[in-house]
Coordinates of N, CA, C and O in Angstrom, one line a residue:
M233 N 133.8 184.6 102.3 CA 132.8 184.6 101.2 C 131.8 185.7 101.5 O 131.4 186.4 100.6
K234 N 131.3 185.8 102.7 CA 130.3 186.8 103.0 C 130.9 188.2 102.8 O 130.2 189.1 102.2
K235 N 132.2 188.4 103.1 CA 132.8 189.7 102.9 C 132.9 190.0 101.4 O 132.7 191.1 101.0
L236 N 133.2 189.0 100.6 CA 133.3 189.2 99.2 C 132.0 189.5 98.6 O 131.8 190.4 97.8
L237 N 130.9 188.9 99.1 CA 129.6 189.2 98.6 C 129.2 190.6 99.0 O 128.7 191.3 98.1
F238 N 129.5 191.0 100.2 CA 129.2 192.4 100.6 C 129.9 193.4 99.8 O 129.3 194.3 99.3
I239 N 131.2 193.1 99.5 CA 132.0 194.1 98.7 C 131.4 194.1 97.3 O 131.3 195.2 96.7
A240 N 131.1 193.0 96.7 CA 130.6 192.9 95.3 C 129.3 193.7 95.2 O 129.1 194.5 94.3
V241 N 128.4 193.4 96.2 CA 127.1 194.1 96.2 C 127.3 195.6 96.4 O 126.6 196.5 95.8
S242 N 128.1 195.9 97.3 CA 128.4 197.3 97.7 C 128.9 198.1 96.4 O 128.5 199.2 96.2
M243 N 129.8 197.5 95.7 CA 130.3 198.1 94.5 C 129.3 198.4 93.5 O 129.3 199.4 92.7
V244 N 128.2 197.6 93.4 CA 127.2 197.8 92.4 C 126.1 198.7 93.0 O 125.7 199.7 92.4
L245 N 125.6 198.5 94.2 CA 124.5 199.1 94.8 C 124.9 200.5 95.4 O 124.2 201.5 95.1
V246 N 125.9 200.6 96.1 CA 126.2 201.8 96.9 C 126.5 203.0 95.9 O 125.9 204.1 96.1
P247 N 127.3 202.9 94.9 CA 127.5 204.1 94.0 C 126.2 204.6 93.4 O 126.0 205.8 93.3
T248 N 125.3 203.7 93.0 CA 124.1 204.1 92.4 C 123.2 204.8 93.4 O 122.7 205.9 93.1
I249 N 123.1 204.3 94.6 CA 122.3 205.0 95.6 C 123.0 206.3 96.1 O 122.3 207.3 96.2
G250 N 124.2 206.2 96.3 CA 125.0 207.4 96.8 C 124.9 208.5 95.8 O 124.8 209.7 96.2
S251 N 124.9 208.3 94.5 CA 124.9 209.4 93.6 C 123.5 210.0 93.4 O 123.3 211.1 93.0
A252 N 122.5 209.2 93.7 CA 121.1 209.7 93.6 C 120.7 210.5 94.8 O 119.7 211.2 94.7
Q253 N 121.4 210.4 95.8 CA 121.0 211.2 97.0 C 122.2 211.9 97.5 O 123.3 211.9 97.0
K254 N 122.1 212.7 98.6 CA 123.2 213.4 99.2 C 123.9 212.6 100.3 O 124.1 213.1 101.4
W255 N 124.1 211.4 100.0 CA 124.8 210.5 100.9 C 126.1 210.1 100.1 O 126.1 209.8 98.9
S256 N 127.2 210.2 100.8 CA 128.5 209.9 100.1 C 128.6 208.4 100.1 O 127.9 207.6 100.8
K257 N 129.5 207.9 99.2 CA 129.8 206.5 99.1 C 130.2 205.9 100.5 O 129.7 204.9 101.0
S258 N 131.0 206.7 101.2 CA 131.4 206.3 102.6 C 130.2 206.2 103.5 O 130.2 205.3 104.3
D259 N 129.3 207.2 103.5 CA 128.1 207.2 104.4 C 127.3 205.9 104.1 O 126.9 205.2 105.1
S260 N 127.1 205.5 102.9 CA 126.4 204.4 102.5 C 127.1 203.1 103.0 O 126.5 202.2 103.5
E261 N 128.4 203.0 102.7 CA 129.1 201.8 103.1 C 129.1 201.6 104.6 O 129.0 200.5 105.1
I262 N 129.3 202.7 105.4 CA 129.3 202.7 106.8 C 127.9 202.2 107.3 O 127.8 201.3 108.2
F263 N 126.8 202.7 106.7 CA 125.5 202.3 107.1 C 125.3 200.8 106.9 O 124.8 200.1 107.8
I264 N 125.6 200.4 105.7 CA 125.4 199.0 105.3 C 126.2 198.1 106.2 O 125.7 197.1 106.7
E265 N 127.4 198.4 106.4 CA 128.3 197.5 107.2 C 127.8 197.4 108.6 O 127.7 196.3 109.2
S266 N 127.4 198.6 109.2 CA 126.9 198.6 110.6 C 125.6 197.8 110.7 O 125.4 197.0 111.6
C267 N 124.7 198.1 109.7 CA 123.4 197.5 109.7 C 123.5 195.9 109.6 O 122.9 195.2 110.3
V268 N 124.3 195.5 108.6 CA 124.5 194.1 108.3 C 125.0 193.4 109.6 O 124.6 192.3 109.9
G269 N 126.0 194.0 110.2 CA 126.6 193.4 111.4 C 125.5 193.1 112.5 O 125.5 192.0 113.1
E270 N 124.6 194.0 112.7 CA 123.5 193.8 113.6 C 122.4 192.9 113.1 O 121.9 192.1 113.8
A271 N 122.1 193.1 111.8 CA 120.9 192.3 111.3 C 121.2 190.8 111.2 O 120.3 190.0 111.1
Q272 N 122.5 190.5 111.1 CA 122.8 189.0 111.0 C 122.4 188.3 112.3 O 122.5 187.1 112.3
N273 N 122.0 189.0 113.4 CA 121.4 188.3 114.5 C 120.0 187.8 114.2 O 119.5 187.0 115.0
Y274 N 119.4 188.3 113.2 CA 118.0 187.9 112.9 C 117.8 187.4 111.5 O 116.8 186.7 111.3
F275 N 118.7 187.7 110.6 CA 118.6 187.3 109.2 C 119.8 186.4 108.8 O 120.8 186.5 109.3
T276 N 119.5 185.6 107.7 CA 120.7 185.0 107.0 C 121.6 186.1 106.5 O 121.1 187.2 106.4
P277 N 122.8 185.8 106.1 CA 123.6 186.9 105.5 C 123.0 187.6 104.3 O 123.0 188.8 104.2
E278 N 122.4 186.8 103.4 CA 121.7 187.4 102.3 C 120.5 188.2 102.7 O 120.3 189.3 102.2
G279 N 119.8 187.7 103.7 CA 118.6 188.5 104.2 C 119.0 189.8 104.9 O 118.4 190.8 104.7
A280 N 120.2 189.7 105.6 CA 120.7 190.9 106.3 C 121.0 192.0 105.2 O 120.7 193.2 105.4
L281 N 121.6 191.6 104.2 CA 122.0 192.6 103.1 C 120.8 193.1 102.5 O 120.7 194.3 102.2
Q282 N 119.8 192.3 102.2 CA 118.5 192.8 101.6 C 117.8 193.8 102.5 O 117.3 194.8 102.1
Y283 N 117.7 193.4 103.8 CA 117.1 194.2 104.8 C 117.8 195.6 104.9 O 117.2 196.6 104.9
C284 N 119.1 195.6 105.0 CA 119.9 196.8 105.2 C 119.8 197.7 103.9 O 119.7 198.9 104.1
S285 N 119.8 197.1 102.8 CA 119.7 197.9 101.5 C 118.3 198.5 101.5 O 118.2 199.7 101.1
C286 N 117.3 197.8 101.9 CA 115.9 198.3 101.9 C 115.8 199.5 102.9 O 115.3 200.5 102.6
T287 N 116.3 199.3 104.1 CA 116.2 200.3 105.1 C 117.0 201.5 104.7 O 116.5 202.7 104.9
M288 N 118.2 201.3 104.1 CA 119.0 202.5 103.7 C 118.2 203.3 102.6 O 118.1 204.5 102.7
E289 N 117.6 202.6 101.7 CA 116.9 203.3 100.6 C 115.7 204.1 101.2 O 115.5 205.3 100.8
K290 N 115.0 203.6 102.2 CA 113.9 204.3 102.8 C 114.3 205.4 103.7 O 113.7 206.5 103.7
I291 N 115.4 205.2 104.4 CA 116.0 206.3 105.2 C 116.5 207.4 104.4 O 116.3 208.6 104.7
M292 N 117.1 207.1 103.2 CA 117.6 208.1 102.3 C 116.5 209.0 101.8 O 116.7 210.2 101.5
V293 N 115.3 208.4 101.6 CA 114.1 209.2 101.2 C 113.7 210.2 102.3 O 113.4 211.4 102.1
L294 N 113.7 209.7 103.5 CA 113.3 210.5 104.7 C 114.4 211.6 105.0 O 114.1 212.7 105.4
Y295 N 115.6 211.2 104.9 CA 116.8 212.0 105.2 C 117.8 212.0 104.1 O 118.8 211.3 104.1
P296 N 117.5 212.8 103.0 CA 118.4 212.9 101.8 C 119.8 213.3 102.2 O 120.7 213.0 101.5
D297 N 120.0 214.0 103.2 CA 121.3 214.4 103.7 C 121.7 213.6 104.9 O 121.0 213.6 105.9
A298 N 122.7 212.8 104.7 CA 123.1 211.8 105.8 C 123.5 212.5 107.1 O 123.4 211.9 108.1
A299 N 123.8 213.8 107.0 CA 124.1 214.5 108.3 C 123.0 214.6 109.2 O 123.2 214.8 110.4
Y300 N 121.7 214.4 108.8 CA 120.6 214.5 109.6 C 120.0 213.2 110.0 O 118.9 213.2 110.7
V301 N 120.6 212.1 109.7 CA 120.0 210.8 110.0 C 119.9 210.6 111.5 O 119.1 209.8 111.9
D302 N 120.8 211.2 112.3 CA 120.8 211.0 113.7 C 119.5 211.6 114.3 O 119.1 211.3 115.5
E303 N 118.8 212.4 113.6 CA 117.5 213.0 114.0 C 116.3 212.0 113.8 O 115.2 212.3 114.2
M304 N 116.6 210.9 113.2 CA 115.5 209.9 113.0 C 114.9 209.4 114.3 O 115.6 209.1 115.2
T305 N 113.6 209.4 114.4 CA 112.9 209.0 115.6 C 112.8 207.5 115.7 O 112.9 206.8 114.6
D306 N 112.6 206.9 116.9 CA 112.4 205.5 117.0 C 111.1 205.1 116.2 O 111.1 204.0 115.6
E307 N 110.1 205.9 116.2 CA 108.9 205.6 115.4 C 109.2 205.5 113.9 O 108.7 204.5 113.3
E308 N 110.0 206.4 113.4 CA 110.3 206.4 112.0 C 111.1 205.1 111.7 O 110.9 204.4 110.7
M309 N 112.1 204.8 112.6 CA 112.9 203.6 112.4 C 112.1 202.3 112.4 O 112.3 201.4 111.6
N310 N 111.2 202.3 113.4 CA 110.3 201.1 113.5 C 109.4 200.9 112.2 O 109.2 199.8 111.8
T311 N 108.9 202.0 111.7 CA 108.1 202.0 110.5 C 108.9 201.5 109.3 O 108.5 200.6 108.6
V312 N 110.1 202.0 109.2 CA 111.0 201.6 108.1 C 111.3 200.1 108.2 O 111.3 199.4 107.2
A313 N 111.7 199.7 109.4 CA 112.1 198.3 109.6 C 110.9 197.4 109.3 O 111.1 196.4 108.6
E314 N 109.8 197.7 109.8 CA 108.6 196.9 109.6 C 108.3 196.8 108.1 O 108.0 195.7 107.5
E315 N 108.3 197.9 107.4 CA 108.0 198.0 105.9 C 109.0 197.0 105.2 O 108.6 196.3 104.3
C316 N 110.3 197.1 105.5 CA 111.3 196.3 104.9 C 111.2 194.8 105.2 O 111.3 194.0 104.3
I317 N 110.9 194.5 106.4 CA 110.7 193.1 106.8 C 109.5 192.5 106.1 O 109.6 191.4 105.5
L318 N 108.4 193.3 106.0 CA 107.2 192.7 105.3 C 107.5 192.6 103.8 O 107.2 191.6 103.1
Q319 N 108.2 193.7 103.2 CA 108.5 193.7 101.8 C 109.4 192.5 101.4 O 109.1 191.8 100.5
I320 N 110.4 192.3 102.2 CA 111.3 191.2 101.9 C 110.7 189.8 102.1 O 110.8 188.9 101.3
G321 N 109.9 189.7 103.2 CA 109.2 188.5 103.5 C 108.2 188.1 102.4 O 108.0 186.9 102.1
E322 N 107.5 189.1 101.9 CA 106.5 188.8 100.8 C 107.2 188.3 99.5 O 106.7 187.5 98.8
T323 N 108.4 188.8 99.2 CA 109.1 188.5 98.0 C 109.9 187.2 98.1 O 110.1 186.5 97.1
T324 N 110.4 186.9 99.3 CA 111.4 185.8 99.5 C 110.9 184.7 100.4 O 111.5 183.7 100.6
G325 N 109.8 185.0 101.1 CA 109.3 184.1 102.2 C 110.2 184.2 103.4 O 111.0 185.1 103.5
D326 N 110.0 183.3 104.4 CA 110.7 183.5 105.6 C 112.0 182.7 105.7 O 112.6 182.6 106.7
D327 N 112.5 182.3 104.5 CA 113.8 181.5 104.5 C 115.0 182.4 104.8 O 116.0 181.9 105.1
I328 N 114.8 183.8 104.7 CA 115.9 184.7 104.9 C 116.0 185.0 106.4 O 116.9 185.7 106.8
F329 N 115.0 184.6 107.2 CA 115.0 184.9 108.6 C 115.6 183.7 109.4 O 115.3 182.5 109.1
L330 N 116.4 184.0 110.4 CA 116.9 183.0 111.2 C 115.8 182.4 112.1 O 114.9 183.1 112.4
K331 N 116.0 181.2 112.4 CA 115.0 180.6 113.4 C 115.2 181.3 114.7 O 116.0 182.2 114.8
W332 N 114.4 180.9 115.7 CA 114.5 181.6 117.0 C 115.9 181.5 117.5 O 116.4 180.4 117.7
T333 N 116.5 182.6 117.8 CA 117.9 182.6 118.4 C 117.8 183.2 119.8 O 116.8 183.7 120.2
D334 N 118.9 183.1 120.5 CA 118.9 183.7 121.9 C 118.6 185.2 121.8 O 117.9 185.8 122.6
E335 N 119.1 185.9 120.7 CA 118.9 187.3 120.5 C 117.4 187.6 120.3 O 116.8 188.6 120.8
T336 N 116.8 186.8 119.4 CA 115.4 187.1 119.1 C 114.5 186.8 120.3 O 113.5 187.4 120.5
K337 N 114.8 185.7 121.0 CA 114.1 185.4 122.2 C 114.2 186.5 123.2 O 113.2 186.9 123.8
A338 N 115.4 187.0 123.4 CA 115.6 188.1 124.4 C 114.8 189.3 124.0 O 114.2 190.0 124.8
A339 N 114.9 189.6 122.7 CA 114.1 190.8 122.2 C 112.6 190.6 122.4 O 112.0 191.6 122.8
F340 N 112.1 189.4 122.2 CA 110.7 189.2 122.4 C 110.4 189.4 123.9 O 109.4 190.1 124.2
I341 N 111.2 188.8 124.8 CA 110.9 189.0 126.2 C 111.0 190.4 126.6 O 110.1 190.9 127.4
E342 N 111.9 191.1 126.1 CA 112.1 192.6 126.5 C 110.9 193.4 126.0 O 110.3 194.2 126.7
G343 N 110.5 193.1 124.7 CA 109.3 193.8 124.2 C 108.0 193.5 124.9 O 107.2 194.4 125.2
C344 N 107.8 192.2 125.2 CA 106.7 191.8 125.9 C 106.6 192.4 127.3 O 105.6 192.9 127.7
S345 N 107.7 192.4 128.0 CA 107.8 193.0 129.3 C 107.4 194.5 129.3 O 106.7 195.0 130.2
G346 N 107.9 195.2 128.3 CA 107.6 196.6 128.2 C 106.1 196.8 127.9 O 105.6 197.8 128.5
E347 N 105.5 196.0 127.1 CA 104.1 196.1 126.9 C 103.2 195.9 128.1 O 102.1 196.4 128.2
L348 N 103.8 195.1 129.0 CA 103.0 194.7 130.2 C 103.1 195.7 131.4 O 102.5 195.5 132.4
L349 N 104.0 196.7 131.3 CA 104.2 197.7 132.3 C 102.9 198.3 132.8 O 102.1 198.8 131.9
G350 N 102.7 198.3 134.0 CA 101.5 198.9 134.6 C 100.2 198.1 134.4 O 99.1 198.5 134.7
S351 N 100.3 196.9 133.8 CA 99.1 196.1 133.5 C 98.7 195.2 134.7 O 97.6 194.7 134.7
G352 N 99.6 195.0 135.6 CA 99.3 194.1 136.7 C 99.6 192.6 136.4 O 99.5 191.8 137.3
I353 N 100.1 192.4 135.2 CA 100.5 191.0 134.8 C 102.0 190.9 135.1 O 102.8 191.8 134.7
D354 N 102.4 189.8 135.7 CA 103.8 189.6 136.0 C 104.5 189.2 134.7 O 104.4 188.0 134.2
P355 N 105.4 190.1 134.1 CA 106.0 189.7 132.8 C 107.0 188.6 133.0 O 107.3 187.9 132.0
S356 N 107.6 188.4 134.2 CA 108.6 187.3 134.4 C 107.9 185.9 134.2 O 108.6 184.9 134.0
V357 N 106.6 185.8 134.4 CA 105.9 184.6 134.2 C 105.2 184.5 132.9 O 105.3 183.6 132.1
Y358 N 104.5 185.6 132.5 CA 103.7 185.6 131.3 C 104.6 185.6 130.0 O 104.3 184.8 129.1
C359 N 105.6 186.4 129.9 CA 106.4 186.5 128.7 C 107.1 185.3 128.3 O 107.1 184.9 127.1
P360 N 107.8 184.6 129.2 CA 108.4 183.3 128.8 C 107.4 182.3 128.4 O 107.6 181.5 127.4
C361 N 106.2 182.2 129.0 CA 105.2 181.3 128.6 C 104.7 181.7 127.2 O 104.5 180.8 126.4
A362 N 104.4 183.0 127.0 CA 104.0 183.4 125.6 C 105.0 183.0 124.6 O 104.6 182.5 123.5
L363 N 106.3 183.3 124.9 CA 107.3 182.9 123.9 C 107.3 181.5 123.6 O 107.4 181.1 122.4
E364 N 107.2 180.6 124.6 CA 107.2 179.2 124.4 C 106.0 178.8 123.5 O 106.2 178.0 122.6
E365 N 104.9 179.3 123.8 CA 103.7 179.0 123.0 C 103.8 179.5 121.6 O 103.4 178.8 120.6
I366 N 104.3 180.7 121.4 CA 104.5 181.2 120.1 C 105.5 180.4 119.2 O 105.3 180.1 118.1
M367 N 106.6 180.0 119.9 CA 107.6 179.2 119.2 C 107.0 177.8 118.8 O 107.5 177.2 117.8
K368 N 106.0 177.3 119.5 CA 105.4 176.0 119.1 C 104.6 176.2 117.7 O 104.5 175.2 117.0
V369 N 104.1 177.4 117.5 CA 103.3 177.6 116.3 C 104.1 178.2 115.2 O 103.8 177.9 114.0
Y370 N 105.0 179.1 115.5 CA 105.7 179.8 114.4 C 107.2 179.5 114.5 O 107.9 179.6 115.5
T371 N 107.8 179.1 113.4 CA 109.2 178.6 113.3 C 110.2 179.8 113.3 O 111.3 179.6 113.6
T372 N 109.7 181.0 112.9 CA 110.6 182.1 112.9 C 109.9 183.3 113.5 O 108.7 183.4 113.5
P373 N 110.7 184.3 114.0 CA 110.1 185.5 114.5 C 109.3 186.2 113.4 O 108.2 186.8 113.7
F374 N 109.7 186.2 112.2 CA 109.0 186.8 111.1 C 107.6 186.2 111.0 O 106.6 186.9 110.8
A375 N 107.6 184.9 111.0 CA 106.3 184.2 110.8 C 105.3 184.6 112.0 O 104.1 184.7 111.7
A376 N 105.9 184.8 113.2 CA 105.0 185.2 114.3 C 104.4 186.6 114.1 O 103.4 186.9 114.7
M377 N 105.0 187.4 113.2 CA 104.4 188.7 113.0 C 103.1 188.7 112.4 O 102.3 189.6 112.4
S378 N 102.7 187.5 111.7 CA 101.4 187.4 111.1 C 100.4 186.7 112.0 O 99.4 186.2 111.5
M379 N 100.7 186.6 113.3 CA 99.8 186.0 114.2 C 98.4 186.6 114.2 O 98.3 187.8 114.3
S380 N 97.4 185.8 114.2 CA 96.0 186.3 114.2 C 95.7 186.6 115.7 O 96.3 186.2 116.6
E381 N 94.6 187.4 115.8 CA 94.1 187.8 117.1 C 93.6 186.6 117.9 O 93.8 186.4 119.1
E382 N 93.1 185.6 117.1 CA 92.6 184.4 117.7 C 93.7 183.6 118.4 O 93.6 183.2 119.5
V383 N 94.8 183.5 117.7 CA 96.0 182.7 118.2 C 96.5 183.5 119.4 O 96.8 183.0 120.5
L384 N 96.6 184.8 119.3 CA 97.1 185.7 120.4 C 96.3 185.5 121.6 O 96.8 185.3 122.7
F385 N 94.9 185.5 121.5 CA 94.1 185.4 122.6 C 94.2 184.0 123.2 O 94.1 183.8 124.5
E386 N 94.3 183.0 122.4 CA 94.5 181.6 122.9 C 95.8 181.5 123.8 O 95.8 180.9 124.9
I387 N 96.9 182.1 123.3 CA 98.1 182.1 124.0 C 98.0 182.9 125.3 O 98.5 182.4 126.3
A388 N 97.4 184.0 125.2 CA 97.2 184.9 126.4 C 96.4 184.1 127.4 O 96.8 184.1 128.6
A389 N 95.3 183.5 127.0 CA 94.5 182.7 128.0 C 95.3 181.6 128.7 O 95.2 181.4 129.9
K390 N 96.1 180.9 127.9 CA 96.9 179.8 128.4 C 97.9 180.3 129.4 O 98.1 179.8 130.5
C391 N 98.6 181.4 129.0 CA 99.7 181.9 129.9 C 99.2 182.7 131.1 O 99.9 182.9 132.0
L392 N 97.9 183.1 131.0 CA 97.3 183.8 132.2 C 96.6 182.8 133.1 O 96.0 183.2 134.1
G393 N 96.7 181.5 132.7 CA 96.1 180.5 133.6 C 94.6 180.3 133.3 O 93.9 179.6 134.1
G394 N 94.1 180.8 132.2 CA 92.7 180.6 131.8 C 92.4 179.4 131.1 O 91.3 179.1 130.8
E395 N 93.4 178.6 130.8 CA 93.2 177.4 130.0 C 93.6 176.2 130.7 O 94.6 176.1 131.4

């Protein structure tokens, strides 16, 4: 069923996008298929397709010729991803996001550990604690993106032993 949905949406969406830009139908299909495969670790199947369609449209604006997409920087990709996540979340709510999965938990721990490099804080203690506290408050990783500074400071105090 998922495959049929992907094919149906691709037949409508991809030719329209592909003809408006210098991306071939094949380039668009390869991008969507690869993106959806990875995005399903974080989104429902419908959410993954929405996210990938959004990111492809934004990338096509930045790189109208698919031959240069490999030159995209991590900063550009992060900006595009964040814009699409927020855009989709605003229009559909967080129902399209998977609850906390092993992949999203691992990504959080990895990102947290990277942020703590050189800080003197032991990421092997702090990051799992922070994740546990965040998961108590936010049911999805998307919802956690809207964390206030106040909640962040409360969690940091607790995980640093200040509470």
